[in-house]
Each structure stands twice: as C-alpha cells, then as structure tokens.
mmCIF file with all atom_site columns, C-alpha atoms in Angstrom:
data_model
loop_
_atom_site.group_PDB
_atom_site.id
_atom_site.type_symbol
_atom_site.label_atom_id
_atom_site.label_alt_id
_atom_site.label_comp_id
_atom_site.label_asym_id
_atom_site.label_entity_id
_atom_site.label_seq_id
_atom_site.pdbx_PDB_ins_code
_atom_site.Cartn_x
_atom_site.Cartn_y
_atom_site.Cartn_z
_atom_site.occupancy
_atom_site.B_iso_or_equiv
_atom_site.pdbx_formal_charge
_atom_site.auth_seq_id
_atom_site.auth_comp_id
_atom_site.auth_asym_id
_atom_site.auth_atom_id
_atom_site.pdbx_PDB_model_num
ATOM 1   C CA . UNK D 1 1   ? -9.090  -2.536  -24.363 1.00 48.00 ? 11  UNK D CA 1
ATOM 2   C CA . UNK D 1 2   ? -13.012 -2.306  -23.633 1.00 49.00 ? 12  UNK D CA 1
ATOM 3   C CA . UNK D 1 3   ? -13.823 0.113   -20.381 1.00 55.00 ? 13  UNK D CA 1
ATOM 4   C CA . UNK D 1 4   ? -17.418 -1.622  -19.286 1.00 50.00 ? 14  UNK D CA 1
ATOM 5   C CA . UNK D 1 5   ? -18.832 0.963   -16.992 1.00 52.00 ? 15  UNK D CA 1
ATOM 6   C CA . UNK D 1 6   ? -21.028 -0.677  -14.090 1.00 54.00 ? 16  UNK D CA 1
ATOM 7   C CA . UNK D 1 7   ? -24.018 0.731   -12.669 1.00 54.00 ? 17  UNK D CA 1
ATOM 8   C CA . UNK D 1 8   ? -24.815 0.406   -9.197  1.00 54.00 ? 18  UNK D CA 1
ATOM 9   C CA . UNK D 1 9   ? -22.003 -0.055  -7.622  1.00 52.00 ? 19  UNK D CA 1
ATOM 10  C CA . UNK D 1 10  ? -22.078 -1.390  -4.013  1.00 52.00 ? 20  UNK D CA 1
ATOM 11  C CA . UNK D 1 11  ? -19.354 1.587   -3.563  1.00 51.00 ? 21  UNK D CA 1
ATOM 12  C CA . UNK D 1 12  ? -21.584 4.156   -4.279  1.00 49.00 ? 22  UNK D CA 1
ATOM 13  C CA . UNK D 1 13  ? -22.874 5.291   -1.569  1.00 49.00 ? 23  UNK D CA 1
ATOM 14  C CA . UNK D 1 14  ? -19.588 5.630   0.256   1.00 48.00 ? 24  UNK D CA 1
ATOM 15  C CA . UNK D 1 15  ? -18.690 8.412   -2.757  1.00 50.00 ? 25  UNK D CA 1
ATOM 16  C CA . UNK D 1 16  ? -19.443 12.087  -2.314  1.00 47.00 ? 26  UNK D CA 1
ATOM 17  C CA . UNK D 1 17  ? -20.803 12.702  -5.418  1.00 47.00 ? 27  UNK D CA 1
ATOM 18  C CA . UNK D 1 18  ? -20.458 11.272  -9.472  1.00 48.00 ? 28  UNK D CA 1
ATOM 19  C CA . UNK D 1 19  ? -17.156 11.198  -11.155 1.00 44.00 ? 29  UNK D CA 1
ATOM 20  C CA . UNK D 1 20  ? -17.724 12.651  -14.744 1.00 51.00 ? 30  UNK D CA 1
ATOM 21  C CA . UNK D 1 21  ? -14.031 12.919  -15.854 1.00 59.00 ? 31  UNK D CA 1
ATOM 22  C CA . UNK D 1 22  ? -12.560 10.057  -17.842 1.00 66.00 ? 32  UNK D CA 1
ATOM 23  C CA . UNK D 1 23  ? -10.074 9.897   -15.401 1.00 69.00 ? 33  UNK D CA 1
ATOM 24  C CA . UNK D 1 24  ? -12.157 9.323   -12.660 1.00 68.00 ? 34  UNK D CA 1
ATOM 25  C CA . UNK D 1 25  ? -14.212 6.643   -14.162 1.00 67.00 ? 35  UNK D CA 1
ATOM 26  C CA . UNK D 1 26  ? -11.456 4.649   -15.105 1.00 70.00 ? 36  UNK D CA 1
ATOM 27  C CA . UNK D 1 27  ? -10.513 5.074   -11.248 1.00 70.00 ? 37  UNK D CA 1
ATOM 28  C CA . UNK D 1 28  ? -13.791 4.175   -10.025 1.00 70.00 ? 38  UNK D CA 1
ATOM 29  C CA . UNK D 1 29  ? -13.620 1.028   -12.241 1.00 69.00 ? 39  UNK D CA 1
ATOM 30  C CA . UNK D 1 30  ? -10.615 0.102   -10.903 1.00 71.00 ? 40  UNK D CA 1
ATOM 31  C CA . UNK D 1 31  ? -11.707 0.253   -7.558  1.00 68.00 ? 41  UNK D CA 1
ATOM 32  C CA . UNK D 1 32  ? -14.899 -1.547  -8.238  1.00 67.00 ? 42  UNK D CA 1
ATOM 33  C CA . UNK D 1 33  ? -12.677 -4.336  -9.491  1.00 65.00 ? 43  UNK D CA 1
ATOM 34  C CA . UNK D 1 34  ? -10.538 -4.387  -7.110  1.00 67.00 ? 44  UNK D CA 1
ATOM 35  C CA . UNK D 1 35  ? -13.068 -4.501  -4.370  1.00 61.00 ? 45  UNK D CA 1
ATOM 36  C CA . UNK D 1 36  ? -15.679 -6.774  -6.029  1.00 56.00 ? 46  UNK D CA 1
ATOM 37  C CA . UNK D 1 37  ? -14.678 -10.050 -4.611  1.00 54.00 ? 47  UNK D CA 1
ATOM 38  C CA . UNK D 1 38  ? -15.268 -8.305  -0.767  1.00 54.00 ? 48  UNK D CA 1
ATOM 39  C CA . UNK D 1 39  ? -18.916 -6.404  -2.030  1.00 49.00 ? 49  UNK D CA 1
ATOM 40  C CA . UNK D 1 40  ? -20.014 -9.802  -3.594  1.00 43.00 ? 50  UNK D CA 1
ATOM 41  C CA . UNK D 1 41  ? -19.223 -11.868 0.230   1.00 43.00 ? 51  UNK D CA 1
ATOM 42  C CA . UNK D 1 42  ? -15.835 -12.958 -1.277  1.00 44.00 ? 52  UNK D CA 1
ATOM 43  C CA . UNK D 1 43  ? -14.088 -11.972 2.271   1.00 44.00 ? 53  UNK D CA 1
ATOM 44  C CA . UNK D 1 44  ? -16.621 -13.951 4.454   1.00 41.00 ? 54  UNK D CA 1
ATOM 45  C CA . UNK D 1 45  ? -16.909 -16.949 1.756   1.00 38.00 ? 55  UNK D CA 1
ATOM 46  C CA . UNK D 1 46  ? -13.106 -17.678 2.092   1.00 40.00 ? 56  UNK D CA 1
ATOM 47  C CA . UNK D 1 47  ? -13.406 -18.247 5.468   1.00 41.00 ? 57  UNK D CA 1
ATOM 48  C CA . UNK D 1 48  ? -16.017 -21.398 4.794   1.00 43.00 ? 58  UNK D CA 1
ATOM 49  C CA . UNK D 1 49  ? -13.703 -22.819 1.662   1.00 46.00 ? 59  UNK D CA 1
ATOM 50  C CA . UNK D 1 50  ? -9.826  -23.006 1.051   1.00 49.00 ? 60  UNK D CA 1
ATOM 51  C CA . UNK D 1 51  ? -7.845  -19.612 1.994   1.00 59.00 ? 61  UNK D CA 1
ATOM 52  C CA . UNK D 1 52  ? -6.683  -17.456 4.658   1.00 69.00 ? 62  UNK D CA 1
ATOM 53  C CA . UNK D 1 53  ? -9.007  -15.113 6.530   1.00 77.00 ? 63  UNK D CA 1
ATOM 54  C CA . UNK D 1 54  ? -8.936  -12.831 9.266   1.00 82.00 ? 64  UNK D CA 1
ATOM 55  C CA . UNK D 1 55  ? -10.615 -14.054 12.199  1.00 84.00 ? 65  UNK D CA 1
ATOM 56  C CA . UNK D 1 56  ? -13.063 -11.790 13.504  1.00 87.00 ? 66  UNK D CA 1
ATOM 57  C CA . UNK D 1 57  ? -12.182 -10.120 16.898  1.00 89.00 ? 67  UNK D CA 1
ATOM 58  C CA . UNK D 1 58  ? -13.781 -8.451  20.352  1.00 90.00 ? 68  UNK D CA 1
ATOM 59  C CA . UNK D 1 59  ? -11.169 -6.410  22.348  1.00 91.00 ? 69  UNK D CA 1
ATOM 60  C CA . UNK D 1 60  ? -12.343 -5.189  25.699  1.00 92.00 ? 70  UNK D CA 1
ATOM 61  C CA . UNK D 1 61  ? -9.935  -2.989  28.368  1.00 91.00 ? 71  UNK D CA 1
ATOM 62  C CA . UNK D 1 62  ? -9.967  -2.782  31.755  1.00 90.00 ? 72  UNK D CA 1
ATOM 63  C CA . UNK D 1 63  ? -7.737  -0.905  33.915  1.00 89.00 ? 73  UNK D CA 1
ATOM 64  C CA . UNK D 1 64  ? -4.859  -3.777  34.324  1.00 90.00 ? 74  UNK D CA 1
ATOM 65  C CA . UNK D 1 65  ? -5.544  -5.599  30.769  1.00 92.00 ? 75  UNK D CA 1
ATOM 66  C CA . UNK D 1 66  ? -6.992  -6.170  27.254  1.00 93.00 ? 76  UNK D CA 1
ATOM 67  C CA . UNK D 1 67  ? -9.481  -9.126  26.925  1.00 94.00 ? 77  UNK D CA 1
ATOM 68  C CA . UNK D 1 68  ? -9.260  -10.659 23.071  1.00 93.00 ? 78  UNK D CA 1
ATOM 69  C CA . UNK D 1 69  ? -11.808 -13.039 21.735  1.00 94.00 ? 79  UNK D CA 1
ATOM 70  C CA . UNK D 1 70  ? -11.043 -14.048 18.265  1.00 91.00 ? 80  UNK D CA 1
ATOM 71  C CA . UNK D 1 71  ? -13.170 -16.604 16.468  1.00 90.00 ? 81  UNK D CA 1
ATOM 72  C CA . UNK D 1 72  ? -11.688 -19.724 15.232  1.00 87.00 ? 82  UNK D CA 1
ATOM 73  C CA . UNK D 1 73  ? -13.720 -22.362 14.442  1.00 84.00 ? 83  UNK D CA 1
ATOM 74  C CA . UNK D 1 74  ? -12.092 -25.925 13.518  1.00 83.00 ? 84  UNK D CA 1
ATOM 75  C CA . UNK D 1 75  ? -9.054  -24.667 14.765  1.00 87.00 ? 85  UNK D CA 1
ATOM 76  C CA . UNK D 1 76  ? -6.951  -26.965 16.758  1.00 89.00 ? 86  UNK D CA 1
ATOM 77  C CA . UNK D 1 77  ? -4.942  -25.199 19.936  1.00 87.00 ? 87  UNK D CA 1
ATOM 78  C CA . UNK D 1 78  ? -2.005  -27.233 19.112  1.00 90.00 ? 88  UNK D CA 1
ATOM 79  C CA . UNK D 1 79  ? -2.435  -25.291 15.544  1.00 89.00 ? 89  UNK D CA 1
ATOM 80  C CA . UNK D 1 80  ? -3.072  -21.820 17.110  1.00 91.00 ? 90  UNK D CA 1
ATOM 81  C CA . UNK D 1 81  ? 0.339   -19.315 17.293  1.00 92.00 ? 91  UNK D CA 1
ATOM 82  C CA . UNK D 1 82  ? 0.176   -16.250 19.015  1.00 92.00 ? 92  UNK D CA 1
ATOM 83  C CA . UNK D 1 83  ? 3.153   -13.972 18.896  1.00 91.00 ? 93  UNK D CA 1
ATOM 84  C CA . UNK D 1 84  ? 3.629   -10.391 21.013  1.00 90.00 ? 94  UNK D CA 1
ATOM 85  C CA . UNK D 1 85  ? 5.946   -7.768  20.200  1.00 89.00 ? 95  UNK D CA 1
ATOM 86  C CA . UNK D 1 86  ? 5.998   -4.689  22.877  1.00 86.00 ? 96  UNK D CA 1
ATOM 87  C CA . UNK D 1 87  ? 1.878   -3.359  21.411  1.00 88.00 ? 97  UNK D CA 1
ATOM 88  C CA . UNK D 1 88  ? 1.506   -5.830  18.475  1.00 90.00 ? 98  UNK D CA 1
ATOM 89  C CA . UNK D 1 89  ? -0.559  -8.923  18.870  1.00 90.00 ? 99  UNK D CA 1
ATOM 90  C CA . UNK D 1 90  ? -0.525  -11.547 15.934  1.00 91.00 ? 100 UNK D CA 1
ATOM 91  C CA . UNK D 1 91  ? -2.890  -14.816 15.867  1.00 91.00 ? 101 UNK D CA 1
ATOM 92  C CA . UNK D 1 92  ? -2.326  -17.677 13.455  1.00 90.00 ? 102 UNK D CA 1
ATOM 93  C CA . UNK D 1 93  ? -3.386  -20.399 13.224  1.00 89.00 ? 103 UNK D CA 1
ATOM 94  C CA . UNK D 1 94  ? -5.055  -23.514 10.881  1.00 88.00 ? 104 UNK D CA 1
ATOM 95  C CA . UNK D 1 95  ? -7.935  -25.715 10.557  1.00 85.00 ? 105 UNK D CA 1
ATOM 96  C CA . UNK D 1 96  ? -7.789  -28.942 8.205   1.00 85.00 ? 106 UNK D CA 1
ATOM 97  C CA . UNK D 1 97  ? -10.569 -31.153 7.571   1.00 83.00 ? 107 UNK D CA 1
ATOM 98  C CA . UNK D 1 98  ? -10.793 -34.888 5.477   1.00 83.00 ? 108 UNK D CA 1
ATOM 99  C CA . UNK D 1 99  ? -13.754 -36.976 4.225   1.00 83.00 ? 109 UNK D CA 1
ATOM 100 C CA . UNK D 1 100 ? -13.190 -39.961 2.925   1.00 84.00 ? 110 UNK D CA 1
ATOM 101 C CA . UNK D 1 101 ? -16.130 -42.177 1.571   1.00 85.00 ? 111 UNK D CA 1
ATOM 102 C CA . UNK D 1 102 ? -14.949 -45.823 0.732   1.00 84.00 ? 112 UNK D CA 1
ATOM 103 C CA . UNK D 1 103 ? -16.668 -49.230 -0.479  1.00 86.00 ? 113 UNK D CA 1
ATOM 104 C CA . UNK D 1 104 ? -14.725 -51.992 0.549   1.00 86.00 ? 114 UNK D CA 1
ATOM 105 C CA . UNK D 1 105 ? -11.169 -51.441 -0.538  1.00 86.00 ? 115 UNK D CA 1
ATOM 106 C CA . UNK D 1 106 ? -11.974 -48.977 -3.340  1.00 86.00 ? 116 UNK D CA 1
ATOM 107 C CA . UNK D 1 107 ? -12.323 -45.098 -2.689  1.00 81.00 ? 117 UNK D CA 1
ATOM 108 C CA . UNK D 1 108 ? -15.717 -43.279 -4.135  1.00 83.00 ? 118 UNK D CA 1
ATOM 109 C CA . UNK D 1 109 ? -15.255 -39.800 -2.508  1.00 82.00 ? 119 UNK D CA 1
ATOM 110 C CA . UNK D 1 110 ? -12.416 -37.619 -0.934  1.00 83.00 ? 120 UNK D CA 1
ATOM 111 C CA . UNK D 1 111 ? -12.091 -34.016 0.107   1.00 84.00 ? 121 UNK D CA 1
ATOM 112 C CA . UNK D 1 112 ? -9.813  -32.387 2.108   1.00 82.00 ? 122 UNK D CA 1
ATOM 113 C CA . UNK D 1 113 ? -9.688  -28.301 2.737   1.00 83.00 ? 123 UNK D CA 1
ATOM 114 C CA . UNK D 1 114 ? -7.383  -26.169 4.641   1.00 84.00 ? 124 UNK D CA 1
ATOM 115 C CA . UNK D 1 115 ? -8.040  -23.339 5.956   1.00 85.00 ? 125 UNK D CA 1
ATOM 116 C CA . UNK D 1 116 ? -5.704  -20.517 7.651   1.00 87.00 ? 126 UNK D CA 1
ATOM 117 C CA . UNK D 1 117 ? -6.528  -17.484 10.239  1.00 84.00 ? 127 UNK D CA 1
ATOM 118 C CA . UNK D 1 118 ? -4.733  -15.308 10.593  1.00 87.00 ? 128 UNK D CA 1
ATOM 119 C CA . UNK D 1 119 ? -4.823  -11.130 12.687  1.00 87.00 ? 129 UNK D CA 1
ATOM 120 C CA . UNK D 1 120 ? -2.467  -8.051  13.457  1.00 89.00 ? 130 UNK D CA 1
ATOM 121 C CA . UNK D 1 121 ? -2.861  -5.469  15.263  1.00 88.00 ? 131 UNK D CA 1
ATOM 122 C CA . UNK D 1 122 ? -1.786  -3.071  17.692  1.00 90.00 ? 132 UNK D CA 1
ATOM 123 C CA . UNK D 1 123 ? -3.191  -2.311  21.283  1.00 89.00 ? 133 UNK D CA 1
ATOM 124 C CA . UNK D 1 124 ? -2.548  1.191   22.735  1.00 89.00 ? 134 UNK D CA 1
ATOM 125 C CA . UNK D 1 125 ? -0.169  0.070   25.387  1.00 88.00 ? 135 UNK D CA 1
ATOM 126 C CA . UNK D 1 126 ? 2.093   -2.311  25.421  1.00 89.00 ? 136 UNK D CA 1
ATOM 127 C CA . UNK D 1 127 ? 1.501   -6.273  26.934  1.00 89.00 ? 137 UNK D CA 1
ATOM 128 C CA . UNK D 1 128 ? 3.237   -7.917  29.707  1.00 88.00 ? 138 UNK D CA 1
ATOM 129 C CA . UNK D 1 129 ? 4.051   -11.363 27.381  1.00 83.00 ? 139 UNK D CA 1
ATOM 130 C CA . UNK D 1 130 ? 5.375   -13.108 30.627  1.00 86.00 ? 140 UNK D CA 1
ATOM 131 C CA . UNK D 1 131 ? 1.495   -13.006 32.234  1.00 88.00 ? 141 UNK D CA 1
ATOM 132 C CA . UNK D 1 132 ? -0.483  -13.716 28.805  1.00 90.00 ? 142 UNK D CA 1
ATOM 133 C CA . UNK D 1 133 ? -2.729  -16.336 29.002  1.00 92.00 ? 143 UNK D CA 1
ATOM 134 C CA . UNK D 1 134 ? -4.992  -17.755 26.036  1.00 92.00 ? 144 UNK D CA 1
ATOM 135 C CA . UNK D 1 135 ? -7.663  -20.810 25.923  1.00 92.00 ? 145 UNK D CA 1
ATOM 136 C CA . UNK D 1 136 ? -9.204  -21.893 23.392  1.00 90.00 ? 146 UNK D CA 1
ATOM 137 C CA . UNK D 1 137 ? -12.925 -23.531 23.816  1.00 90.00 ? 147 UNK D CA 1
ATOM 138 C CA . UNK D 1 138 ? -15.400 -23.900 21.108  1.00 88.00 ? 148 UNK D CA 1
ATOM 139 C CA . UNK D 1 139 ? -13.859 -21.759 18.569  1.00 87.00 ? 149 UNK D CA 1
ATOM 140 C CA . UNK D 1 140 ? -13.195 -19.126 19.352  1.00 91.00 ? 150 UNK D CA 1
ATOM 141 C CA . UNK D 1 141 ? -9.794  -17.985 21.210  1.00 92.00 ? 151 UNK D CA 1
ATOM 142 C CA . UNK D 1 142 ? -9.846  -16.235 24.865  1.00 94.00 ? 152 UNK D CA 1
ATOM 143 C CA . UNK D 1 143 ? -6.878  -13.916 25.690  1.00 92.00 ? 153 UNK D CA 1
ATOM 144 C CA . UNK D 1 144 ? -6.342  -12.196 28.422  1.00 93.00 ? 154 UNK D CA 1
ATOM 145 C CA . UNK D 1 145 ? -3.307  -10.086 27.595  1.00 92.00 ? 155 UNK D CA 1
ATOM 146 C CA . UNK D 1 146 ? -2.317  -7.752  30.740  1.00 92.00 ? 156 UNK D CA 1
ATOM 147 C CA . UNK D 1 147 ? -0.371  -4.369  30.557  1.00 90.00 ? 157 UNK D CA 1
ATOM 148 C CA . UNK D 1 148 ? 2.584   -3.976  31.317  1.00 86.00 ? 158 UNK D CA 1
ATOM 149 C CA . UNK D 1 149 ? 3.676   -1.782  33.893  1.00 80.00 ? 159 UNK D CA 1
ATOM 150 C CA . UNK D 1 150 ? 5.717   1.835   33.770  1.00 68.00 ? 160 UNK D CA 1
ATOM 151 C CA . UNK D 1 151 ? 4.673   1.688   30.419  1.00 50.00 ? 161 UNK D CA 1
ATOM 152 C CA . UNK D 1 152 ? 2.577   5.495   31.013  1.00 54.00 ? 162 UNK D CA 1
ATOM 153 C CA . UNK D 1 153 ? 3.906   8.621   29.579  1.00 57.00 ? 163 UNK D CA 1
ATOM 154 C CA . UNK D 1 154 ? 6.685   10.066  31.368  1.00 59.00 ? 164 UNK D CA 1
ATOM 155 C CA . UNK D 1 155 ? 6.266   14.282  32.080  1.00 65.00 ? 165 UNK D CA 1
ATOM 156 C CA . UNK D 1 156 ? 9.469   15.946  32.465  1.00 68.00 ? 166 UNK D CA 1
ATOM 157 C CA . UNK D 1 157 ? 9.640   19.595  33.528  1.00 70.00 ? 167 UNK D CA 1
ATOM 158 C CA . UNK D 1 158 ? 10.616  22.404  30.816  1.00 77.00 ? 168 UNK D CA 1
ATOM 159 C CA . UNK D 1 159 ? 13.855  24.637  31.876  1.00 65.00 ? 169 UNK D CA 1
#
C-alpha cells in the first residue's frame, strides 16, 4: 500500500497545528479522502446532476411559530413529503426531468435525470402538525409550522 501525502489541504486551516506522528498523518489522509468530494464542490454539484442532496434551509421564530423556507427547485408539490414527529421536521421530495430529441420516427438524443431532496432536523419545541401549512412557489418550499401549546417547561416546587 502507497501513503501519498497531499499538500495543501483545503482542511488545513480548520487544524490547530501539523500532525508529525505517523499516526496522525495516516488520519489526516483519511480524512482528506473522505472529505474530498465536499472540498472539491462534490456536495453542491450533486444537487445539479443525479443524487440526493440536502436542500438548503432558512428557519425563522416568532413567538407562536417557526417559518421554514427550503429550496427546491424542479420539484413538483405533488412530489414534496413532509413528515412531523413531536420536534423533528423531515422534507422529501423529487425532481425528474426528460429530453427527448427525435427526427421523424427515429430517436437522436435522450436524457433523463432524477434528482432527490431530502432534510432532518429538529426545532427546539415541538410543532402543532394539525395547523402546519406548506406552499410551494418557485422552488423553494414555505412552511409555516406553529408551536404547540403547554409544550413550556413545567417548575415544580422542591420539598
């Protein structure tokens, strides 16, 4: 087995200091591996080709609700799913696209390319499912997902 040590790697800067033990550079190459495809744009550039990515979000609370906007584009609503459990909020959903190029009865050119969203996470409180609401318009998916009520921290008295 051949250990090819990088230089400048985009993790770098995120380290404290140089690992000079053989054990650490074999640790730092496997992290620099494992994390290549997302330092080289591989997250971002499986969103615009085949795969599933995690749409990006903006989560704003006010005092009776959390606002979500999650960006979708291509997405369908009738192919958008999104589940609540209690504080967990998850967001699927799936865009498919066809070209189709044809001469008279004979087919030149054909592509087709899925793509799949999908996000989980958890809000502080928990949601009142039965008064959810989401649109989506132009990409990107509204929610308005209010709290639910009682749901505050209970003080009981020490005897």
């Amino acid at each position: 087995m051949n250990i090819v040590r990088r230089t400048a790697s985009p993790l770098s800067t995120y380290r404290p200091g140089a690992i000079e033990d053989q054990f650490g550079r074999m640790l730092e190459d496997m992290f620099d591996n494992f994390f290549a495809p997302l330092a080289a744009g591989g997250g971002a550039a499986r969103l615009a080709g085949d795969g599933v990515g995690a749409p990006r979000l903006n989560i704003t609370e006010n005092e009776n609700a959390f606002e979500v906007q999650a960006e979708m584009p291509g997405v369908k609503k009738e192919d958008v799913k999104v589940a609540i459990d209690g504080q967990r909020v998850t967001l699927e959903g799936e865009s498919k696209r066809e070209d189709e190029q044809r001469e008279g009865d004979q087919l030149v050119y054909a592509e087709r390319s899925v793509r799949k969203f999908t996000r989980s996470f958890m809000l502080p409180t928990e949601v009142d499912d039965a008064g959810a609401e989401a649109r989506l318009e132009d990409g990107v998916l509204k929610l308005t997902l209010p709290k639910k009520q009682g749901s505050e921290a209970k003080r009981i008295t020490i005897q």
